[in-house]
Coordinates of C-alpha atoms in Angstrom, one line a residue:
Chain A
X115 CA -5.1 10.2 37.0
X116 CA -8.7 7.7 37.0
X117 CA -9.2 5.3 34.0
X118 CA -5.4 3.8 33.5
X119 CA -3.8 0.3 34.2
X120 CA -1.8 -0.2 37.6
X121 CA 1.8 1.0 36.5
X122 CA 3.2 -2.2 37.8
X123 CA 2.0 -4.1 34.8
X124 CA 3.1 -1.7 32.4
X125 CA 6.7 -2.2 30.9
X126 CA 7.7 -1.0 27.9
X127 CA 10.8 -2.7 26.1
X128 CA 11.8 -0.7 22.8
X129 CA 13.7 -1.6 19.8
X130 CA 16.0 0.7 17.7
X131 CA 13.4 1.8 16.3
X132 CA 10.8 2.5 18.8
X133 CA 13.1 4.2 21.3
X134 CA 13.4 7.4 20.1
X135 CA 9.3 7.2 20.8
X136 CA 9.3 6.2 24.3
X137 CA 12.6 9.0 25.1
X138 CA 10.3 11.9 24.2
X139 CA 7.3 10.2 25.9
X140 CA 9.4 10.5 29.2
X141 CA 9.9 14.0 28.6
X142 CA 6.3 14.4 28.1
X143 CA 6.8 15.4 24.0
X144 CA 5.3 13.5 21.3
X145 CA 7.3 12.9 18.2
X146 CA 6.4 10.7 15.3
X147 CA 8.6 9.3 12.7
X148 CA 8.0 11.1 8.8
X149 CA 10.2 9.3 6.0
X150 CA 12.6 11.7 4.6
X151 CA 11.7 10.6 1.2
X152 CA 8.5 10.8 0.7
X153 CA 7.2 12.6 3.7
X154 CA 4.9 9.8 4.8
X155 CA 4.2 9.2 8.3
X156 CA 4.9 5.2 9.8
X157 CA 3.3 4.1 13.0
X158 CA 4.4 2.1 15.1
X159 CA 8.1 3.0 14.2
X160 CA 9.5 0.5 12.0
X161 CA 12.4 -0.4 9.3
X162 CA 10.5 0.7 6.2
X163 CA 8.2 3.3 4.8
X164 CA 5.5 1.5 4.0
X165 CA 4.8 3.9 0.9
X166 CA 8.5 4.3 -0.7
X167 CA 10.1 1.5 1.5
X168 CA 13.0 4.1 2.6
X169 CA 14.5 3.6 5.7
X170 CA 15.5 7.2 6.8
X171 CA 13.6 9.5 9.0
X172 CA 13.0 12.5 10.8
X173 CA 11.0 13.3 14.1
X174 CA 8.1 15.3 13.7
X175 CA 7.1 16.7 16.6
X176 CA 3.4 16.9 17.0
X177 CA 1.0 18.8 19.8
X178 CA -1.1 15.6 20.7
X179 CA -4.4 17.3 19.4
X180 CA -6.4 14.7 18.1
X181 CA -10.3 12.9 17.8
X182 CA -11.4 9.9 19.2
X183 CA -11.6 7.1 15.9
X184 CA -13.0 4.4 18.1
X185 CA -13.2 3.2 21.7
X186 CA -14.4 0.3 24.1
X187 CA -15.1 0.5 27.7
X188 CA -13.0 -2.2 29.1
X189 CA -14.9 -4.0 31.9
X190 CA -14.4 -7.3 32.8
X191 CA -10.7 -8.1 34.3
X192 CA -9.4 -10.7 32.0
X193 CA -6.4 -10.5 34.4
X194 CA -6.8 -10.0 38.2
X195 CA -4.1 -7.7 38.4
X196 CA -7.2 -5.0 36.7
X197 CA -9.8 -5.5 38.8
X198 CA -9.6 -2.4 40.3
X199 CA -8.6 0.1 37.6
X200 CA -11.7 -1.0 35.7
X201 CA -13.4 0.1 33.7
X202 CA -10.8 1.9 31.6
X203 CA -11.8 4.0 28.4
X204 CA -9.4 2.6 25.6
X205 CA -9.9 4.6 22.6
X206 CA -8.2 4.9 19.2
X207 CA -7.2 8.4 18.8
X208 CA -6.4 9.7 15.1
X209 CA -4.2 12.6 15.0
X210 CA -4.6 14.8 12.4
X211 CA -2.2 16.6 9.5
X212 CA -0.2 13.1 10.2
X213 CA -1.5 10.7 7.2
X214 CA -3.8 8.8 9.6
X215 CA -1.7 8.0 12.1
X216 CA -3.5 6.6 15.5
X217 CA -2.3 5.9 19.1
X218 CA -4.2 3.6 21.2
X219 CA -4.1 4.9 24.3
X220 CA -7.1 6.0 27.1
X221 CA -9.2 8.7 27.4
X222 CA -8.4 9.4 31.3
X223 CA -10.7 11.3 33.8
X224 CA -13.9 10.9 32.6
X225 CA -17.1 9.3 32.9
X226 CA -17.2 6.4 30.2
X227 CA -20.9 7.6 29.2
X228 CA -19.5 10.7 28.1
X229 CA -16.9 9.2 25.2
X230 CA -18.1 9.2 21.8
X231 CA -16.4 9.0 18.6
X232 CA -15.3 12.1 17.0
X233 CA -14.6 13.7 19.9
X234 CA -11.6 16.1 20.4
X235 CA -8.8 14.9 22.9
X236 CA -5.7 16.5 24.1
X237 CA -2.9 14.5 25.3
X238 CA -1.6 14.3 28.9
X239 CA 0.8 11.9 30.8
X240 CA 0.6 9.0 32.3
X241 CA 4.4 8.6 34.3
X242 CA 4.7 5.3 35.3
X243 CA 7.9 5.1 36.7
X244 CA 11.4 6.9 36.1
X245 CA 11.7 7.1 32.4
X246 CA 8.2 5.3 31.3
X247 CA 5.7 7.8 30.5
X248 CA 2.5 6.9 28.6
X249 CA 0.6 9.5 26.5
X250 CA -2.9 9.4 27.7
X251 CA -5.7 11.6 26.1
X252 CA -8.6 13.8 27.8
X253 CA -11.8 14.7 26.3
X254 CA -11.0 18.7 25.1
X255 CA -12.7 21.3 27.4
X256 CA -13.5 18.7 29.9
Chain B
X37 CA 0.3 -22.9 -18.5
X38 CA -3.4 -22.9 -19.2
X39 CA -6.2 -21.5 -16.3
X40 CA -7.2 -24.5 -15.8
X41 CA -4.1 -26.2 -14.9
X42 CA -3.1 -23.4 -12.3
X43 CA -6.4 -23.6 -10.7
X44 CA -7.1 -25.8 -7.6
X45 CA -11.0 -25.7 -8.6
X46 CA -12.8 -29.8 -8.1
X47 CA -8.5 -31.1 -8.0
X48 CA -9.6 -32.5 -4.2
X49 CA -12.1 -33.5 -2.1
X50 CA -13.5 -33.8 1.8
X51 CA -13.5 -37.3 2.2
X52 CA -14.0 -37.7 6.1
X53 CA -14.8 -35.3 9.2
X54 CA -14.1 -36.0 12.8
X55 CA -14.3 -35.0 16.6
X56 CA -14.5 -35.5 20.3
X57 CA -17.5 -34.4 22.5
X58 CA -17.0 -30.8 23.1
X59 CA -16.4 -29.7 26.3
X60 CA -16.4 -26.5 28.7
X61 CA -13.4 -25.1 29.4
X62 CA -10.6 -27.4 31.2
X63 CA -13.3 -30.6 31.2
X64 CA -11.6 -32.8 28.7
X65 CA -8.5 -33.2 31.5
X66 CA -7.0 -35.6 31.7
X67 CA -6.7 -36.0 28.0
X68 CA -4.2 -34.5 26.6
X69 CA -4.9 -32.0 23.5
X70 CA -2.8 -34.3 21.0
X71 CA -4.6 -37.4 22.7
X72 CA -7.9 -35.3 21.4
X73 CA -6.6 -34.9 18.0
X74 CA -5.6 -38.5 17.4
X75 CA -9.2 -39.7 18.5
X76 CA -10.8 -36.9 16.3
X77 CA -8.6 -38.0 13.5
X78 CA -9.3 -41.5 13.9
X79 CA -13.1 -40.9 14.4
X80 CA -12.6 -38.9 10.7
X81 CA -10.5 -41.6 9.3
X82 CA -13.6 -44.3 10.2
X83 CA -16.0 -41.7 8.5
X84 CA -13.9 -41.9 5.3
X85 CA -13.2 -45.6 5.5
X86 CA -9.5 -44.8 5.7
X87 CA -7.0 -46.0 8.9
X88 CA -4.1 -44.1 10.2
X89 CA -1.7 -45.9 7.9
X90 CA -3.4 -44.0 5.1
X91 CA -2.6 -40.2 6.6
X92 CA 0.8 -39.2 4.7
X93 CA 0.3 -35.0 5.0
X94 CA -0.8 -32.4 7.9
X95 CA -2.2 -29.3 7.0
X96 CA -2.9 -26.9 9.5
X97 CA -3.4 -23.4 11.4
X98 CA -2.8 -21.8 14.7
X99 CA -0.9 -22.8 17.8
X100 CA -0.8 -26.0 19.8
X101 CA -0.1 -28.8 17.0
X102 CA 3.1 -30.8 16.8
X103 CA 3.1 -32.8 13.6
X104 CA 6.4 -34.8 15.3
X105 CA 4.8 -35.9 18.4
X106 CA 1.3 -36.6 16.8
X107 CA 3.2 -39.3 14.1
X108 CA 5.5 -40.6 16.4
X109 CA 2.6 -41.1 18.6
X110 CA 0.1 -42.5 15.7
X111 CA 3.2 -44.8 14.0
X112 CA 2.4 -42.7 10.4
X113 CA 4.4 -44.7 8.0
X114 CA 5.3 -41.6 6.5
X115 CA 4.8 -38.0 6.3
X116 CA 5.0 -36.2 2.9
X117 CA 3.7 -32.8 3.4
X118 CA 3.4 -30.6 7.2
X119 CA 2.8 -27.1 6.7
X120 CA 1.0 -24.3 8.7
X121 CA -1.0 -21.6 7.7
X122 CA 0.2 -18.9 9.9
X123 CA -1.5 -16.7 12.7
X124 CA -4.3 -17.8 14.8
X125 CA -7.9 -18.8 14.2
X126 CA -7.8 -16.8 10.8
X127 CA -6.7 -19.9 9.0
X128 CA -9.6 -22.3 10.0
X129 CA -10.7 -22.8 6.4
X130 CA -7.8 -21.9 4.6
X131 CA -6.3 -25.4 6.2
X132 CA -8.1 -27.4 3.8
X133 CA -7.1 -25.4 0.7
X134 CA -3.5 -26.3 1.9
X135 CA -4.6 -29.7 2.2
X136 CA -6.3 -29.5 -1.3
X137 CA -3.0 -27.7 -2.6
X138 CA -0.6 -30.4 -1.1
X139 CA -2.8 -33.1 -2.7
X140 CA -3.2 -31.1 -6.2
X141 CA 0.6 -30.9 -6.5
X142 CA 1.2 -34.3 -5.8
X143 CA 3.1 -33.5 -2.5
X144 CA 0.6 -35.7 -0.5
X145 CA -2.4 -38.0 -1.2
X146 CA -4.6 -38.0 1.7
X147 CA -3.8 -35.1 4.2
X148 CA -5.3 -34.1 7.5
X149 CA -5.9 -30.7 9.0
X150 CA -6.9 -31.0 12.7
X151 CA -7.7 -28.6 15.3
X152 CA -7.3 -29.3 19.2
X153 CA -7.8 -27.4 21.7
X154 CA -8.1 -27.2 25.6
X155 CA -8.1 -24.3 27.4
X156 CA -7.3 -25.2 30.5
X157 CA -4.0 -23.5 30.9
X158 CA -3.7 -21.4 28.2
X159 CA -7.2 -19.1 27.6
X160 CA -7.2 -16.7 24.5
X161 CA -9.5 -14.0 26.3
X162 CA -6.4 -12.3 27.4
X163 CA -4.0 -13.3 25.3
X164 CA -2.7 -9.8 24.5
X165 CA -2.9 -8.6 28.5
X166 CA 0.3 -7.1 29.4
X167 CA 3.0 -8.2 32.0
X168 CA 3.7 -12.1 30.5
X169 CA 4.9 -14.1 33.4
X170 CA 6.0 -17.7 33.1
X171 CA 3.9 -20.3 33.8
X172 CA 0.4 -17.9 33.8
X173 CA -2.5 -19.1 32.1
X174 CA -3.3 -15.5 30.4
X175 CA -0.8 -12.6 28.9
X176 CA 1.6 -11.8 26.2
X177 CA 5.2 -10.8 27.2
X178 CA 6.0 -7.2 26.2
X179 CA 7.3 -6.2 22.6
X180 CA 8.2 -3.2 20.7
X181 CA 4.7 -3.0 18.8
X182 CA 3.2 -4.5 22.3
X183 CA 4.3 -1.7 24.0
X184 CA 1.9 0.6 21.7
X185 CA -1.4 -1.3 22.7
X186 CA -0.7 -3.5 25.9
X187 CA -1.1 -0.7 28.3
X188 CA -4.2 0.5 26.9
X189 CA -6.3 -2.1 28.2
X190 CA -6.9 -3.8 25.1
X191 CA -5.9 -6.9 27.1
X192 CA -7.9 -9.8 24.6
X193 CA -9.5 -10.0 21.3
X194 CA -12.9 -9.2 22.3
X195 CA -11.5 -5.5 23.7
X196 CA -10.1 -5.5 20.3
X197 CA -13.2 -6.5 17.8
X198 CA -15.0 -4.0 20.2
X199 CA -13.2 -1.7 18.6
X200 CA -14.1 -2.2 15.3
X201 CA -18.0 -3.0 16.3
X202 CA -18.2 0.6 18.0
X203 CA -17.0 2.2 14.4
X204 CA -19.1 0.1 12.2
X205 CA -22.5 1.0 14.8
X206 CA -21.0 4.8 14.0
X207 CA -20.5 5.0 10.7
X208 CA -23.4 2.4 9.7
X209 CA -25.9 2.8 12.5
X210 CA -25.6 -0.9 13.3
X211 CA -27.4 -1.8 16.4
X212 CA -27.0 -4.2 19.7
X213 CA -30.0 -5.7 18.4
X214 CA -28.1 -6.7 15.4
X215 CA -25.5 -8.3 17.3
X216 CA -28.7 -10.0 19.5
X217 CA -30.1 -11.5 16.0
X218 CA -26.7 -13.6 15.6
X219 CA -26.6 -14.7 18.8
X220 CA -30.5 -15.4 19.2
X221 CA -30.2 -17.1 15.3
X222 CA -27.0 -19.3 16.2
X223 CA -28.3 -20.2 19.4
X224 CA -32.1 -21.3 18.3
X225 CA -29.7 -23.7 15.9
X226 CA -27.1 -24.8 18.6
X227 CA -30.5 -26.1 21.0
X228 CA -31.5 -28.6 18.5
X229 CA -28.0 -30.5 18.4
X230 CA -27.3 -32.9 20.7
X231 CA -23.2 -32.1 20.5
X232 CA -23.6 -28.5 21.3
X233 CA -22.5 -27.1 25.0
X234 CA -25.8 -24.6 24.9
X235 CA -28.7 -26.2 25.3
X236 CA -31.3 -23.7 26.1
X237 CA -33.0 -20.5 24.1
X238 CA -31.5 -17.2 24.3
X239 CA -34.1 -14.0 24.6
X240 CA -33.5 -10.6 23.9
X241 CA -34.1 -9.9 27.5
X242 CA -31.3 -12.7 28.5
X243 CA -28.9 -10.6 25.8
X244 CA -29.9 -7.3 27.3
X245 CA -29.3 -7.8 30.7
X246 CA -26.2 -9.6 30.4
X247 CA -23.0 -8.2 31.7
X248 CA -21.1 -5.9 29.3
X249 CA -17.7 -7.2 29.2
X250 CA -16.1 -4.6 26.6
X251 CA -18.8 -1.7 25.1
X252 CA -20.4 -2.2 23.0
X253 CA -20.1 -6.4 23.2
X254 CA -22.0 -8.4 26.3
X255 CA -21.3 -11.8 27.2
X256 CA -23.4 -13.5 24.6
X257 CA -21.2 -11.3 22.0
X258 CA -18.6 -13.5 22.8
X259 CA -17.5 -17.4 21.9
X260 CA -17.7 -19.6 24.7
X261 CA -14.3 -21.1 26.0
X262 CA -14.0 -24.6 25.1
X263 CA -12.0 -28.0 24.5
X264 CA -12.4 -30.7 22.2
X265 CA -11.1 -31.3 18.4
X266 CA -12.1 -31.7 15.2
X267 CA -10.3 -33.4 12.2
X268 CA -10.9 -33.4 8.5
X269 CA -9.4 -35.4 5.7
X270 CA -9.0 -34.4 2.5
X271 CA -8.0 -36.8 -0.6
X272 CA -8.2 -36.0 -4.4
X273 CA -11.6 -35.6 -6.2
X274 CA -10.5 -39.6 -7.7
X275 CA -9.8 -41.4 -4.9
X276 CA -13.0 -39.8 -2.6
X277 CA -15.6 -41.3 -4.9
X278 CA -14.4 -44.9 -3.8
X279 CA -14.6 -44.0 -0.4
X280 CA -17.4 -44.5 2.3
X281 CA -18.9 -40.8 2.2
X282 CA -20.5 -38.8 -0.7
X283 CA -17.2 -36.3 -1.8
X284 CA -17.3 -32.8 -1.0
X285 CA -15.3 -30.9 -3.3
X286 CA -12.8 -28.0 -2.7
X287 CA -14.1 -25.8 -4.9
X288 CA -12.1 -22.9 -4.2
X289 CA -10.0 -21.2 -1.2
X290 CA -7.8 -18.3 -0.8
X291 CA -6.0 -16.9 2.4
X292 CA -4.3 -13.3 2.6
X293 CA -5.7 -10.0 2.7
X294 CA -4.5 -6.3 1.9
X295 CA -0.6 -5.9 3.5
X296 CA -2.2 -3.0 5.6
X297 CA -4.5 -4.9 7.2
X298 CA -1.4 -6.0 8.6
X299 CA -1.6 -7.1 12.4
X300 CA -5.3 -5.5 12.0
X301 CA -7.0 -5.6 15.7
X302 CA -3.3 -5.2 17.2
X303 CA -2.5 -1.8 15.7
X304 CA -5.3 -0.5 14.8
X305 CA -3.8 1.3 11.7
X306 CA -5.7 -0.1 8.7
X307 CA -6.8 2.4 6.1
X308 CA -10.5 4.2 7.4
X309 CA -11.7 2.8 4.0
X310 CA -12.1 -1.5 5.6
X311 CA -11.4 -0.4 9.1
X312 CA -14.7 -1.6 9.9
X313 CA -14.4 -4.8 8.2
X314 CA -13.3 -8.6 8.6
X315 CA -10.4 -7.8 6.7
X316 CA -12.1 -10.7 4.1
X317 CA -12.6 -8.5 1.2
X318 CA -9.6 -9.3 -1.3
X319 CA -9.8 -13.0 -0.2
X320 CA -13.7 -13.4 -0.8
X321 CA -13.0 -11.8 -4.2
X322 CA -10.5 -14.4 -4.8
X323 CA -12.4 -17.3 -3.8
X324 CA -15.5 -16.4 -5.8
X325 CA -13.2 -16.0 -8.9
X326 CA -11.6 -19.3 -8.4
X327 CA -14.9 -21.1 -7.4
X328 CA -17.0 -19.5 -10.4
X329 CA -19.5 -18.8 -8.2
X330 CA -21.3 -15.4 -6.6
X331 CA -22.9 -14.8 -3.0
X332 CA -26.2 -15.7 -4.7
X333 CA -25.2 -18.8 -5.4
X334 CA -24.3 -20.1 -1.7
X335 CA -26.6 -21.7 -0.3
X336 CA -25.3 -21.9 3.4
X337 CA -22.6 -19.9 5.2
X338 CA -20.9 -21.2 8.0
X339 CA -18.8 -18.0 9.4
X340 CA -16.2 -17.7 11.8
X341 CA -18.2 -16.5 14.7
X342 CA -15.7 -15.3 17.5
X343 CA -18.1 -12.2 18.3
X344 CA -21.8 -11.5 16.7
X345 CA -20.3 -8.2 14.5
X346 CA -17.6 -10.0 13.4
X347 CA -20.2 -12.2 11.3
X348 CA -22.2 -9.0 10.5
X349 CA -19.1 -7.5 8.7
X350 CA -18.3 -10.5 6.8
X351 CA -21.8 -10.6 5.4
X352 CA -21.0 -7.5 3.5
X353 CA -17.2 -8.4 3.1
X354 CA -18.6 -11.4 1.0
X355 CA -21.4 -9.3 -0.9
X356 CA -24.7 -11.1 0.7
X357 CA -25.6 -7.7 1.4
X358 CA -23.8 -3.9 0.5
X359 CA -21.2 -2.9 2.5
X360 CA -22.9 -0.9 6.0
X361 CA -26.2 -3.1 5.3
X362 CA -24.7 -6.2 7.5
X363 CA -26.9 -4.9 10.9
X364 CA -30.7 -4.4 8.6
X365 CA -29.3 -7.9 6.7
X366 CA -29.6 -10.0 10.0
X367 CA -32.7 -8.1 11.3
X368 CA -34.4 -8.7 8.4
X369 CA -34.1 -12.5 9.1
X370 CA -32.0 -13.7 6.2
X371 CA -29.8 -15.8 8.2
X372 CA -32.2 -18.1 10.0
X373 CA -32.5 -21.2 9.4
X374 CA -34.7 -22.9 7.9
X375 CA -36.7 -19.6 6.5
X376 CA -34.1 -17.1 5.9
X377 CA -32.2 -16.4 2.3
X378 CA -28.7 -17.4 3.9
X379 CA -29.0 -19.3 7.0
X380 CA -25.8 -19.1 8.8
X381 CA -23.9 -21.0 11.0
X382 CA -26.6 -24.0 11.2
X383 CA -24.6 -25.9 13.6
X384 CA -24.4 -23.2 16.2
X385 CA -20.8 -22.0 15.9
X386 CA -18.6 -21.0 17.9
X387 CA -21.1 -18.6 20.0
X388 CA -23.3 -21.8 20.8
X389 CA -22.6 -25.5 19.7
X390 CA -18.7 -25.1 20.9
X391 CA -15.5 -23.1 20.1
X392 CA -13.0 -25.1 18.1
X393 CA -11.3 -22.4 16.8
X394 CA -13.7 -22.5 13.3
X395 CA -12.9 -26.3 12.4
X396 CA -17.0 -27.4 13.5
X397 CA -17.8 -24.9 10.6
X398 CA -15.7 -27.1 8.2
X399 CA -17.1 -30.1 9.4
X400 CA -20.8 -28.5 9.2
X401 CA -20.4 -27.7 5.8
X402 CA -19.2 -31.1 4.8
X403 CA -22.8 -32.7 6.8
X404 CA -24.6 -30.1 4.8
X405 CA -23.7 -31.3 1.6
X406 CA -23.9 -34.9 2.3
X407 CA -27.1 -33.8 3.2
X408 CA -27.1 -35.3 6.8
X409 CA -27.1 -32.3 9.1
X410 CA -29.2 -31.8 12.0
X411 CA -30.4 -28.4 10.9
X412 CA -30.2 -29.4 7.0
X413 CA -30.7 -26.4 4.2
X414 CA -32.6 -27.8 1.7
X415 CA -30.8 -29.3 -1.4
X416 CA -27.8 -27.4 -0.3
X417 CA -25.2 -27.9 -3.2
X418 CA -22.8 -25.3 -2.1
X419 CA -21.3 -24.0 1.3
X420 CA -19.1 -20.8 2.5
X421 CA -16.7 -21.5 4.9
X422 CA -14.7 -18.6 6.5
X423 CA -11.5 -18.7 8.9
X424 CA -11.9 -16.2 11.5
X425 CA -11.2 -12.0 11.0
X426 CA -8.0 -11.4 12.6
X427 CA -4.6 -10.4 11.5
X428 CA -3.1 -11.2 8.0
X429 CA -3.7 -14.1 6.2
X430 CA -7.5 -14.6 6.6
X431 CA -9.0 -17.6 5.0
X432 CA -11.7 -19.3 3.2
X433 CA -13.2 -22.1 1.7
X434 CA -15.8 -23.2 -1.0
X435 CA -17.4 -26.3 -0.9
X436 CA -20.1 -28.3 -3.5
X437 CA -21.5 -31.5 -3.4

């Protein structure tokens, strides 16, 4: 997979609110927390609904089809560990039907010059190590 | 209580400003960061006609300043106030408002706001890089919130603000030529000043030939990495009249923003309505209301310039032009000194004079209003200073002579 950071510098440190998300990504499933009281998605997962302040959520599965909301092409290695991995396309991907949930991820295996705001993307999975998988995206039809 | 009693307006004034010389990153060694702070404060005291024995408060922002050690070293007779605006460079302008608040409420009489910076050991450009290692000069340890951004490769503020800049270009047609105008105009201001670290003009060719760091930002869209310190002393408006310099009055200051601006560039979930902004709109409205002035009353603007597009977004958020028109506003020459309608960053700013996390902007505003600036705006009466576009709370300051 081209356009991702090296595996050895990626480390996840979930808390009680984010752990269900990362357990699901390890199974290649995207789930998002939605308030059981008012139906508002909250992301990243946290203890309160920002709309009604209730705490309980249900986890809703999403197909991972989204659009590129914005992006940058990271070219300069601010730490030496990433030098050989660059450039990477770091993108903010908005997920439809979620009230504006955005994931910050990579658009992989593409020419950076081809990436534009508004493009459709589909989810894929970057398996970092056992039980650690990061969602990434591909240009739809690309 | 009447509105008059509740306002901060004209209760306090800046009496002194001082700095060390400015250095390229690491060049201030072997001086210690807090040593630089002490030298800057002594220079500010001398400027004001005060001594260290007069200082009884600290109103601060960002990390790196230890009131306890500093007061112990300098033998401050009594510290009566020490408070910090949370976050980083967002609080630079607001730290003077915090000083004015302490004075207006009788908690202290002579309050120092200080920034000292030495990037020999800490480099902000990689401050969000993954895999925090003890003793390294970069990176943040992983956190539950950081897990959602660190694997993406957004490793420093420049990568993150590039995402906002890209969206601004998409929505409004802002161009790299517009970003270049910010860099080139500020460089032209800087090279006239002996304090500036950048000494050569910047051309459009230089700009477009520079390497890309994080699209759409190139080398010259980024601030420099520097060392140095700047101190500002605030006292009551009454007391300021009897000191060495003409008072520069604190008209208004605000810090804050919309709750859902939140962590801003490190969560990217801000509402679409103001995603491609500086986050300053609520604080801009509040500071104008408190000051009783509007954008057309501002004679010179010292806008926090860590990255060129964020100057353009602040011009919009402070109402100097409509939202989305910032690029065309700078293209028309409006921010140029001396002939533009709103000279911006007449000292050269973070981009070209020195990056002391925004405190040079306060110093320049004071010099403009005293009439002693190197690049003096004729008859300048009112100046706007802003803190860094960043996570909450962003801050600002309106001063008048």
